[in-house]
């Protein structure tokens, strides 16, 4: 029996993967919180006590560094975005990220926009599409509404998610849409103030556990995600899985997205127009892409193949 230590998580990717691993694989998922103790000595103690055949660490920060220093091998480092986009350039965290990039036995990245960054340090870095838990997120028919129901599902973050772009775009069609936003993200207050200034009413939804997000997707007609990075986030994938067309900035620069039907939508006027025109035909094309590249069973098999390559 193969045993796997899944350390930390990001966007529920690790949690989804282990659900689709064969039952004969023994899993220990070592999680932490954001508290100072939990993310330092707490995680170090848990990792030190872990005994597994493979160590899969999400996020190339202290968790990965600690596992490497404790001699946990083989060590799979899984980058999820801000660790390579932001932390890599930080005075302190940058050294840790670079150390992890060089010392891990394998580097995986979750989106194409960070693959090039990883390959500056590791030629063998691999893009692994994020899996979507199809047991939680699955299509349901949409109800007809007089005004188009739009859900802003990603966290309010102007620098990374471009929430300000979404709000400004929606203000152009404010008489034709009912807009909801989930109450999380560092720029939530700024987002609400911007919407008020532009005369756009926002229905603020409470943050709910991950397994209950499907209800928010099903209650919408269109879901909008992020408009700055050029890559598909987990929010987009889950919303598509729930049967809703998604509007996000997906860059045609990345070969990995050549089959995604909606690309280079990042200007306010075009975003507003696409929101109003999004229909079942667009969703079906997005869903076809999702099933082809983000099926959790296929991705779990790919991960297991990587594990086995180190186990002989």
mmCIF file of N, CA and C in Angstrom, residues 11 85 98 170 189 205 212 230 235 259 285 290:
data_model
loop_
_atom_site.group_PDB
_atom_site.id
_atom_site.type_symbol
_atom_site.label_atom_id
_atom_site.label_comp_id
_atom_site.label_asym_id
_atom_site.label_seq_id
_atom_site.Cartn_x
_atom_site.Cartn_y
_atom_site.Cartn_z
ATOM 1 N N UNK A 11 -7.194 26.251 -2.602
ATOM 2 C CA UNK A 11 -8.382 26.167 -3.457
ATOM 3 C C UNK A 11 -8.979 24.755 -3.475
ATOM 4 N N UNK A 85 3.876 34.399 -8.129
ATOM 5 C CA UNK A 85 3.625 35.751 -8.650
ATOM 6 C C UNK A 85 4.119 36.831 -7.696
ATOM 7 N N UNK A 98 12.521 30.159 -3.721
ATOM 8 C CA UNK A 98 13.605 29.731 -4.617
ATOM 9 C C UNK A 98 14.257 28.435 -4.125
ATOM 10 N N UNK A 170 -19.983 46.108 -14.903
ATOM 11 C CA UNK A 170 -21.390 45.854 -14.549
ATOM 12 C C UNK A 170 -22.190 47.140 -14.404
ATOM 13 N N UNK A 189 -14.496 46.160 1.099
ATOM 14 C CA UNK A 189 -15.028 47.488 1.425
ATOM 15 C C UNK A 189 -14.829 48.456 0.264
ATOM 16 N N UNK A 205 -23.568 38.418 -0.257
ATOM 17 C CA UNK A 205 -23.858 37.067 0.242
ATOM 18 C C UNK A 205 -22.831 36.667 1.295
ATOM 19 N N UNK A 212 -20.901 24.217 -0.049
ATOM 20 C CA UNK A 212 -22.197 24.886 -0.215
ATOM 21 C C UNK A 212 -22.170 25.976 -1.281
ATOM 22 N N UNK A 230 -5.223 36.366 -16.607
ATOM 23 C CA UNK A 230 -5.224 35.673 -17.893
ATOM 24 C C UNK A 230 -5.343 34.173 -17.795
ATOM 25 N N UNK A 235 -12.720 29.045 -9.190
ATOM 26 C CA UNK A 235 -14.087 29.586 -9.190
ATOM 27 C C UNK A 235 -14.725 29.399 -10.569
ATOM 28 N N UNK A 259 -8.297 25.748 -26.662
ATOM 29 C CA UNK A 259 -9.627 25.194 -26.909
ATOM 30 C C UNK A 259 -10.706 25.839 -26.039
ATOM 31 N N UNK A 285 -19.798 24.898 -24.643
ATOM 32 C CA UNK A 285 -18.418 24.887 -25.141
ATOM 33 C C UNK A 285 -17.439 24.935 -23.971
ATOM 34 N N UNK A 290 -13.929 21.913 -19.953
ATOM 35 C CA UNK A 290 -13.775 21.500 -18.553
ATOM 36 C C UNK A 290 -13.638 19.979 -18.433
#
